[in-house]
PDB file of C-alpha atoms in Angstrom:
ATOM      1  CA  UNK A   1      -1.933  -6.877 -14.106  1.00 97.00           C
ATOM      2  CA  UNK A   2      -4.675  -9.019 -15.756  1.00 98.00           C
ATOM      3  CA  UNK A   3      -4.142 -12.179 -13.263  1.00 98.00           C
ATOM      4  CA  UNK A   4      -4.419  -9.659 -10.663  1.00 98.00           C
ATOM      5  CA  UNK A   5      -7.701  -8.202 -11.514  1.00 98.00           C
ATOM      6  CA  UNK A   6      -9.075 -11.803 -12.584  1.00 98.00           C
ATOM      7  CA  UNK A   7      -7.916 -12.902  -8.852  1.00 98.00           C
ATOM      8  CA  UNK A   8      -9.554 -10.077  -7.308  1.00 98.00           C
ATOM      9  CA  UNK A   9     -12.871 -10.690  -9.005  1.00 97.00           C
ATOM     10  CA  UNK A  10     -12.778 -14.212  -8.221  1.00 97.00           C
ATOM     11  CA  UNK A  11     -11.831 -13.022  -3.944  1.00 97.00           C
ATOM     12  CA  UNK A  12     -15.349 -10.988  -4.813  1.00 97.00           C
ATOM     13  CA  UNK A  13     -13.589  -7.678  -4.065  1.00 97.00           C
ATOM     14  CA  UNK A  14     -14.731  -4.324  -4.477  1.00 97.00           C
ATOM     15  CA  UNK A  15     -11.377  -2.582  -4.336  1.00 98.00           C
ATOM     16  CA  UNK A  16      -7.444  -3.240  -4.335  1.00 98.00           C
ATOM     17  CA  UNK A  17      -4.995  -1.172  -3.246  1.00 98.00           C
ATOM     18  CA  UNK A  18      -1.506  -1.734  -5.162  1.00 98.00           C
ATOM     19  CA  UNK A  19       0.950  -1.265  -3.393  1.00 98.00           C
ATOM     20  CA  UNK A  20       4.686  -2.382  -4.537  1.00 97.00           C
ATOM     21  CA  UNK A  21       7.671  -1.774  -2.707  1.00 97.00           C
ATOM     22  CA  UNK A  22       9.223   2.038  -2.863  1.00 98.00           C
ATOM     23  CA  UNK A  23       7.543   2.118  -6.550  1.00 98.00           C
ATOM     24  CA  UNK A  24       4.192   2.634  -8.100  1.00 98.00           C
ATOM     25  CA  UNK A  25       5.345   2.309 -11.415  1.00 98.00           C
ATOM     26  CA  UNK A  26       2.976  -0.616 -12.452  1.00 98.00           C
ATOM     27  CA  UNK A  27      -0.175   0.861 -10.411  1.00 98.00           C
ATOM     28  CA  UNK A  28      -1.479   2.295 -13.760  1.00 98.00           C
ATOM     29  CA  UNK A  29      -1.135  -0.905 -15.692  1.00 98.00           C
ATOM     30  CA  UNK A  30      -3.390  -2.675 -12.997  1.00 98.00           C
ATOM     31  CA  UNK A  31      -5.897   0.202 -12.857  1.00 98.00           C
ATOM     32  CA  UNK A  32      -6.123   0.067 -16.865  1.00 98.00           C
ATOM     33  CA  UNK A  33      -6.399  -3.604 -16.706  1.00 98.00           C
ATOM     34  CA  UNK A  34      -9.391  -3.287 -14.102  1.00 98.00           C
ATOM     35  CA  UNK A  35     -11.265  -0.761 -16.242  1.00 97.00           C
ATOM     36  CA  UNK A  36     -11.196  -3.009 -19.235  1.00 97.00           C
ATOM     37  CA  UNK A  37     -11.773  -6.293 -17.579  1.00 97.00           C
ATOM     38  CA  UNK A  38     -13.813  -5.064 -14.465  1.00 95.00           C
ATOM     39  CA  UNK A  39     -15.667  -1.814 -15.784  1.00 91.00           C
ATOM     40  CA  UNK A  40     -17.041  -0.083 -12.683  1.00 89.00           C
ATOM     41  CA  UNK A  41     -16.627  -3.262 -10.534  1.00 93.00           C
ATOM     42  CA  UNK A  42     -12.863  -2.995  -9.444  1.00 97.00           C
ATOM     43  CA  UNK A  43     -11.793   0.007  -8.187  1.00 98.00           C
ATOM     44  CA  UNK A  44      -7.826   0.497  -7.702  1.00 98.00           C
ATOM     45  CA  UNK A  45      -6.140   2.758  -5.358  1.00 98.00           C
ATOM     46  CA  UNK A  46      -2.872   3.645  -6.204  1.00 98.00           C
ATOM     47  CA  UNK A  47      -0.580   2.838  -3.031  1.00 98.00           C
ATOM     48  CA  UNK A  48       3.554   2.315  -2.224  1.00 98.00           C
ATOM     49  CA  UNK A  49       4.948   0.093   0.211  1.00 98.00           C
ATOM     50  CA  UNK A  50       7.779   1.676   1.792  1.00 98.00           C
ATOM     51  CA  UNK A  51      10.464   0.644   3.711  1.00 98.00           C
ATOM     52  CA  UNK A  52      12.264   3.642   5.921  1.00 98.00           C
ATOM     53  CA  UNK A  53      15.208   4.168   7.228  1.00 98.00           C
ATOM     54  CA  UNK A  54      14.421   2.401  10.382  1.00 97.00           C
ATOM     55  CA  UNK A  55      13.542  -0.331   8.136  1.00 97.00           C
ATOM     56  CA  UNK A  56       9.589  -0.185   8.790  1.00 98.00           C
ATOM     57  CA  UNK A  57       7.219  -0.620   6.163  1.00 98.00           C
ATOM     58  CA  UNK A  58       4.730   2.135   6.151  1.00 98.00           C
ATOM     59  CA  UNK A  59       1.799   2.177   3.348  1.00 98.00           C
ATOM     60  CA  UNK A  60       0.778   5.292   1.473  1.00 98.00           C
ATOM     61  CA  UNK A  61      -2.393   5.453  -0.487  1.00 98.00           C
ATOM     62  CA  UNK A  62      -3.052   7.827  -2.528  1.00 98.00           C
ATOM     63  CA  UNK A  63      -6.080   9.942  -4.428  1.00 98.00           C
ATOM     64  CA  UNK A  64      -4.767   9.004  -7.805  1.00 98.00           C
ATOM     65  CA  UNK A  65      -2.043   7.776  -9.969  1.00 98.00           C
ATOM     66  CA  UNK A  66      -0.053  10.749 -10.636  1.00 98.00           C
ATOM     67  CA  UNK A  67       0.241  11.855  -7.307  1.00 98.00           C
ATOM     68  CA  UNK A  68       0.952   8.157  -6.637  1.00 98.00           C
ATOM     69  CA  UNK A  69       3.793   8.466  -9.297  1.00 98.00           C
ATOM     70  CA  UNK A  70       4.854  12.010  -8.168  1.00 98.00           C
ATOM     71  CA  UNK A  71       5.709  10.287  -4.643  1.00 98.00           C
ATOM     72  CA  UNK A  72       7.023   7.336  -6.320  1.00 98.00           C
ATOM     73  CA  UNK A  73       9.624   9.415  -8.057  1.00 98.00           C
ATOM     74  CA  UNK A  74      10.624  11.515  -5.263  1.00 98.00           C
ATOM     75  CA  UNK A  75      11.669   8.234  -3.316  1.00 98.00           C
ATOM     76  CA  UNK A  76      13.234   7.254  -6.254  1.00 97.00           C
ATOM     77  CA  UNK A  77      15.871   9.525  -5.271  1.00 96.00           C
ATOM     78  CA  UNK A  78      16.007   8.474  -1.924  1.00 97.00           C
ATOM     79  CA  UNK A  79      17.174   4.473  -2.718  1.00 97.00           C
ATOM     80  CA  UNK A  80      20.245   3.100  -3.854  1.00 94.00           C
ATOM     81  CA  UNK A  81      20.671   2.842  -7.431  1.00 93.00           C
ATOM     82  CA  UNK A  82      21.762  -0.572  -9.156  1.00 87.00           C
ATOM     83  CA  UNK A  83      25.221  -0.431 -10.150  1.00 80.00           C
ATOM     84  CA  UNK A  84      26.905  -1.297 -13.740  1.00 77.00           C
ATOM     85  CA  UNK A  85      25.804  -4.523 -13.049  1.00 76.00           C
ATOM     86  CA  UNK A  86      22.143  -4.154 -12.852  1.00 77.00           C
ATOM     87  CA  UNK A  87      20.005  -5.098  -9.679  1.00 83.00           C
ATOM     88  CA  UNK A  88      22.172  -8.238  -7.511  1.00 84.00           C
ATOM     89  CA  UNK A  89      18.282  -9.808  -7.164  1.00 84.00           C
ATOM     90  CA  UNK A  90      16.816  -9.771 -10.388  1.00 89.00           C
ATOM     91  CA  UNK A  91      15.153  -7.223 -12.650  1.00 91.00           C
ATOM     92  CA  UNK A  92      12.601  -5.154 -11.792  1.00 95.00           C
ATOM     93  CA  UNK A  93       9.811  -5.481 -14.733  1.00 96.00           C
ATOM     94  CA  UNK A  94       7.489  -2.699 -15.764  1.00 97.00           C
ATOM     95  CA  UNK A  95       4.584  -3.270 -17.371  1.00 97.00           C
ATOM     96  CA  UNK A  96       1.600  -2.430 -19.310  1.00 98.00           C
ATOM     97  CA  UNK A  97      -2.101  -3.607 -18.859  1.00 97.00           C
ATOM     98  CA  UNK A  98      -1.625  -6.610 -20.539  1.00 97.00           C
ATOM     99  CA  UNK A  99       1.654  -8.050 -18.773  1.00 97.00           C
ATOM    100  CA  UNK A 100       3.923  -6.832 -21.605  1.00 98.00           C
ATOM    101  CA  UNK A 101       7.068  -5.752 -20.345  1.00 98.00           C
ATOM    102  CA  UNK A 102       7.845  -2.005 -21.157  1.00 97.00           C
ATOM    103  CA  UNK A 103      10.798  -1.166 -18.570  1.00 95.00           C
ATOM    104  CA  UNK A 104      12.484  -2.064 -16.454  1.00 94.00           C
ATOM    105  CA  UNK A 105      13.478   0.278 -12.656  1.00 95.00           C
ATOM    106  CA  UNK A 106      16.963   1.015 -11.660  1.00 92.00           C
ATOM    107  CA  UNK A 107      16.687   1.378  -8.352  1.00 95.00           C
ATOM    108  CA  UNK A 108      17.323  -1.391  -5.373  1.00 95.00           C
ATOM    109  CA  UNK A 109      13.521  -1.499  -4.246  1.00 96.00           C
ATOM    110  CA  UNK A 110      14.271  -3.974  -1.838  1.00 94.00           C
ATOM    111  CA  UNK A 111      16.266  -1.629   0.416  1.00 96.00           C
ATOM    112  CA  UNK A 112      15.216   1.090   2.829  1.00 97.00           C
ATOM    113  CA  UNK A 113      14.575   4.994   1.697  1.00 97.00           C
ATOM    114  CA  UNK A 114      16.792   7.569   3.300  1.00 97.00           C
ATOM    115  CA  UNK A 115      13.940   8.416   5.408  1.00 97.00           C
ATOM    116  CA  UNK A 116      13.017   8.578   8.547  1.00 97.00           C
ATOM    117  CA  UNK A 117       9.565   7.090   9.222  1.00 98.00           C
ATOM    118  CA  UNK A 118       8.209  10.869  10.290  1.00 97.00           C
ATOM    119  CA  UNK A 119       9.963  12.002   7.027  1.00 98.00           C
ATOM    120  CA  UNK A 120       8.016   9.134   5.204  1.00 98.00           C
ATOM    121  CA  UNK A 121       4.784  10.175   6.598  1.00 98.00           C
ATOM    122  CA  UNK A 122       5.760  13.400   5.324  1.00 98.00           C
ATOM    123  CA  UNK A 123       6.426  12.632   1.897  1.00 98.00           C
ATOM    124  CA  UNK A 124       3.007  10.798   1.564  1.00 98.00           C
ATOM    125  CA  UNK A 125       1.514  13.163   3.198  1.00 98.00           C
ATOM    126  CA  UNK A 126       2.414  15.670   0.661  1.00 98.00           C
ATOM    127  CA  UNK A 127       0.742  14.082  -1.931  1.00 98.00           C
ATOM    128  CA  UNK A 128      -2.264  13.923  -0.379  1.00 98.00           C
ATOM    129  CA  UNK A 129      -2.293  10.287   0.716  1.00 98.00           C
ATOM    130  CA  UNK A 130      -3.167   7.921   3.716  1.00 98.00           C
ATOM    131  CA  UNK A 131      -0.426   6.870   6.291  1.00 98.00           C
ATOM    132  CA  UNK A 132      -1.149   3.619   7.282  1.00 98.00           C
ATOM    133  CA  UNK A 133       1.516   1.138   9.472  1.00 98.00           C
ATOM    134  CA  UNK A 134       1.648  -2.334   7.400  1.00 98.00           C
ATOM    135  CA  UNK A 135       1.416  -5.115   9.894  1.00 97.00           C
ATOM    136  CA  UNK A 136       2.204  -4.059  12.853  1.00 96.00           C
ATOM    137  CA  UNK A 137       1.923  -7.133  14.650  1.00 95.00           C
ATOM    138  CA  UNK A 138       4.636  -8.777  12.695  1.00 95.00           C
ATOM    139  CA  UNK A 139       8.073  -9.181  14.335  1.00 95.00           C
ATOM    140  CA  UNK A 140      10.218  -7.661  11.208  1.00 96.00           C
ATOM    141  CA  UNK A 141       9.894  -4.361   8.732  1.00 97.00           C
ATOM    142  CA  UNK A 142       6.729  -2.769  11.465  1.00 97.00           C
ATOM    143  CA  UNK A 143       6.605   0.143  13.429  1.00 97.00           C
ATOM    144  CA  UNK A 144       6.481  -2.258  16.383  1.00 96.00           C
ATOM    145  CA  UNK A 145       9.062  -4.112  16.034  1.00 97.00           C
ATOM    146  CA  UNK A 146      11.747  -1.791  14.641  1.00 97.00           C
ATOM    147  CA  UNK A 147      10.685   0.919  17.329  1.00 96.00           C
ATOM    148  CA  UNK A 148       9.052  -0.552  19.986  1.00 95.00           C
ATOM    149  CA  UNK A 149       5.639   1.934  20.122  1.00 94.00           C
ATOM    150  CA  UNK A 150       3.716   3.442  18.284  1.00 95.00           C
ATOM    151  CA  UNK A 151       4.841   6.743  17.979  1.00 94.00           C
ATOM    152  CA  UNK A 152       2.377   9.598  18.716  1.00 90.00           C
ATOM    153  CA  UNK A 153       3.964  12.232  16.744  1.00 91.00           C
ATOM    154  CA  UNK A 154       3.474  10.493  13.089  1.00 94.00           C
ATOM    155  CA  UNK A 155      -0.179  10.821  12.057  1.00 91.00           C
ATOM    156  CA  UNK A 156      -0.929   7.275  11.238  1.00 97.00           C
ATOM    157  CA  UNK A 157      -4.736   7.253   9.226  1.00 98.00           C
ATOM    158  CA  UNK A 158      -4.648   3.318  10.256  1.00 98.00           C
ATOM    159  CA  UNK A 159      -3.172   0.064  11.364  1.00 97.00           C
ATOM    160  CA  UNK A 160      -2.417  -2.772   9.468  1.00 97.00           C
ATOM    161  CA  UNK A 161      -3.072  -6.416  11.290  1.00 96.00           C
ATOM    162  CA  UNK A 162      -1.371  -9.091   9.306  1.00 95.00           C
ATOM    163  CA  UNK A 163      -4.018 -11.580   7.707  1.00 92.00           C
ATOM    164  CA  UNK A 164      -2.978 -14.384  10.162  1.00 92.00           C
ATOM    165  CA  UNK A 165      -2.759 -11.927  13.120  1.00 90.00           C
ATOM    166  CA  UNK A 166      -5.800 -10.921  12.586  1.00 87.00           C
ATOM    167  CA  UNK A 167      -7.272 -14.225  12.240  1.00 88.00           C
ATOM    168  CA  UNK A 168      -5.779 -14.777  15.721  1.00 89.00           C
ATOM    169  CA  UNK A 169      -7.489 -12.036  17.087  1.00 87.00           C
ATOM    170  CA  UNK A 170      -4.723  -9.803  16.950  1.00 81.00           C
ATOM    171  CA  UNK A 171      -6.537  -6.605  16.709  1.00 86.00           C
ATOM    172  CA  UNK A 172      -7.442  -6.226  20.191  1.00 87.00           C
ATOM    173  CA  UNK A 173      -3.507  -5.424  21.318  1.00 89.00           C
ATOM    174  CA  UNK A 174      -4.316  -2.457  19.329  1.00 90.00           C
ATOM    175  CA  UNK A 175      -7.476  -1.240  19.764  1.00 88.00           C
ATOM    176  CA  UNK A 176      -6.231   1.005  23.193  1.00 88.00           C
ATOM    177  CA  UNK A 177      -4.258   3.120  20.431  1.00 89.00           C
ATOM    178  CA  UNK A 178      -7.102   5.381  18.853  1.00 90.00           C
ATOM    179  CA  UNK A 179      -6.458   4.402  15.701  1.00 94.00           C
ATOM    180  CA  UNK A 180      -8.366   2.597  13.041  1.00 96.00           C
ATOM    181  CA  UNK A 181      -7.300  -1.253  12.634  1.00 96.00           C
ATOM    182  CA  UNK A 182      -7.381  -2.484   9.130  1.00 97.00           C
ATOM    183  CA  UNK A 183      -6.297  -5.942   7.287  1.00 96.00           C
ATOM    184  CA  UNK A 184      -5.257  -6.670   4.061  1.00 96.00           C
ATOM    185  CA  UNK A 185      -3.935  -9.998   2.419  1.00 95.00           C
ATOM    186  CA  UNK A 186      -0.566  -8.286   1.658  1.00 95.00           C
ATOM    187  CA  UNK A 187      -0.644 -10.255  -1.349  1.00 96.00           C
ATOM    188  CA  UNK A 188       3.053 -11.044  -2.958  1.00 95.00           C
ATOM    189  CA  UNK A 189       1.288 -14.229  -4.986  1.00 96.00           C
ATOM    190  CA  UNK A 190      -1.358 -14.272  -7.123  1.00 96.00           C
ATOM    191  CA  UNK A 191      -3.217 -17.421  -5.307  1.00 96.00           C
ATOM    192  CA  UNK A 192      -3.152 -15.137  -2.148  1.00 96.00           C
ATOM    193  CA  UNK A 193      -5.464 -11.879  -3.057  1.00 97.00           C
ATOM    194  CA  UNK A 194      -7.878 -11.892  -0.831  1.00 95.00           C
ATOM    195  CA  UNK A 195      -6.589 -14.260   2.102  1.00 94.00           C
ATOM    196  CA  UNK A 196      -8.019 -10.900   4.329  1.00 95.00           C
ATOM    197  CA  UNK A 197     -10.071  -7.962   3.660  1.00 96.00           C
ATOM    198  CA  UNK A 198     -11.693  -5.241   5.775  1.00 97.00           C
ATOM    199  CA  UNK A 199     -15.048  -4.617   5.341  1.00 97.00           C
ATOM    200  CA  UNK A 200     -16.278  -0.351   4.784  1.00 97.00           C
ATOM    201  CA  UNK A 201     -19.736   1.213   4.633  1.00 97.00           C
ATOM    202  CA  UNK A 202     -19.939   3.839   1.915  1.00 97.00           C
ATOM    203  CA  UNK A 203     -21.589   5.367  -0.668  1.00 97.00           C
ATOM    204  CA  UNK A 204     -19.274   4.505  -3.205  1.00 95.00           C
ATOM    205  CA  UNK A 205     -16.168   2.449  -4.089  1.00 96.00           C
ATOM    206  CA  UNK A 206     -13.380   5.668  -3.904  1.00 96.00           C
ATOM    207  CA  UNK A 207     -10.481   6.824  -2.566  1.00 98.00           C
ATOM    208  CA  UNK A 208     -12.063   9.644  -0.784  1.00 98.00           C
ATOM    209  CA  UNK A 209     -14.453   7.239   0.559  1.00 98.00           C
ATOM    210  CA  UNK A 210     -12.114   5.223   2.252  1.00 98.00           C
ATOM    211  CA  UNK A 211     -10.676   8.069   3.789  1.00 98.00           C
ATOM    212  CA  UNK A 212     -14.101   9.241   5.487  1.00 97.00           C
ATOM    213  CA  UNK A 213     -14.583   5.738   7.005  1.00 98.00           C
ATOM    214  CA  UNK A 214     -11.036   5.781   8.310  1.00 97.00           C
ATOM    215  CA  UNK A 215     -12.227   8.361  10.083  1.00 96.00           C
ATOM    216  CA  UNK A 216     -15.890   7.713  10.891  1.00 95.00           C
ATOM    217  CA  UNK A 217     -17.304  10.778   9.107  1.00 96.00           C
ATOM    218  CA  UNK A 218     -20.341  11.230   7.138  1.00 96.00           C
ATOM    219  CA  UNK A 219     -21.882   7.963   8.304  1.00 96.00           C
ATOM    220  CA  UNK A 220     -18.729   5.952   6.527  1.00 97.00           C
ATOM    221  CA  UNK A 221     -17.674   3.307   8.595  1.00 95.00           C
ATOM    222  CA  UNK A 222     -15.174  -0.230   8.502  1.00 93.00           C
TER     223      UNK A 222
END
């Protein structure tokens, strides 16, 4: 958690959105490590990235961590659990601010949810978060590529362009579909926070924020 707030600082980033797969179970530990290394400059959202059943990766974000962790443990019932022998690729650390390991999760995060991606939406939905398609452009684990369209009857707050799609000018495939276009780095290495970021207007650093220039309200805007 503390290399990944350092990193962030160093990227010159205002906010991070964590976002592990199917879990959010070391979202606090990275918010607690911002607050005491970053004050009031880093502001974490708490986010999941989850795979459904149609094996699409769909990104909630949500208002705060325990609705974060209320979601987190409701999939949690929807993935395989590791058997007597523990997890076939390697534990699954939880930690505290500090990087000290506290748990471990018993549950095969690597596989899909029994979820559709409507029921997925759903669940995040629930708990008050954003719906937002995770690199769409990408020709594995997107909405694209595992269905072929996006579909109109999920309500999608965003699209994600991959960082290099992006850089290739990606967005524009997308911008006939309504919906806000986003980037991220989709960091899985420290060395790569930051490789993309989308830019927002607003009046503070907050998930509510976010949410307004998603939408274009209140003179937000991305």
């Amino acid at each position: 958690p503390e290399s990944i707030v350092y990193a962030a600082i160093a990227a010159e980033l205002d906010i991070i959105a964590i976002c592990d797969h199917n879990c959010a179970g070391n979202v606090d530990a990275v918010r607690q490590a911002a607050a005491i290394i970053a004050e009031d400059y880093l502001h974490v959202i708490p986010g999941m990235e989850i795979t459904t059943r149609e094996e699409a990766h769909l990104l909630g974000l949500f208002p705060d961590v325990q609705q974060a962790m209320d979601a987190s443990e409701e999939l949690a019932s929807l993935l395989p659990a590791a058997g007597p022998g523990g997890n076939p690729f390697g534990k699954q650390y939880l930690m505290d601010y500090s990087g000290r390991i506290t748990g471990t999760v018993d549950r095969l995060l690597s596989f899909a949810a029994n979820l559709s991606l409507s029921e997925t939406a759903q669940l995040i939905r629930r708990y008050n978060g954003l719906v937002i398609a995770a690199h769409v452009d990408r020709p594995s684990f997107s909405v694209i590529s595992q269905l072929g369209f996006i579909p109109e009857d999920v309500p999608f707050d965003a699209l994600e362009i991959s960082a290099a799609g992006y850089a290739r000018g990606g967005q524009d495939t997308y911008s006939h579909t309504g919906h806000a276009l986003i980037t991220s780095s989709d960091a899985h290495f420290i060395e790569n926070i930051g490789d993309a970021r989308t830019y927002f207007l607003l009046e503070r650093p907050a998930f509510v924020e976010i949410k307004l220039a998603l939408q274009g309200a209140c003179g937000r805007e991305y």
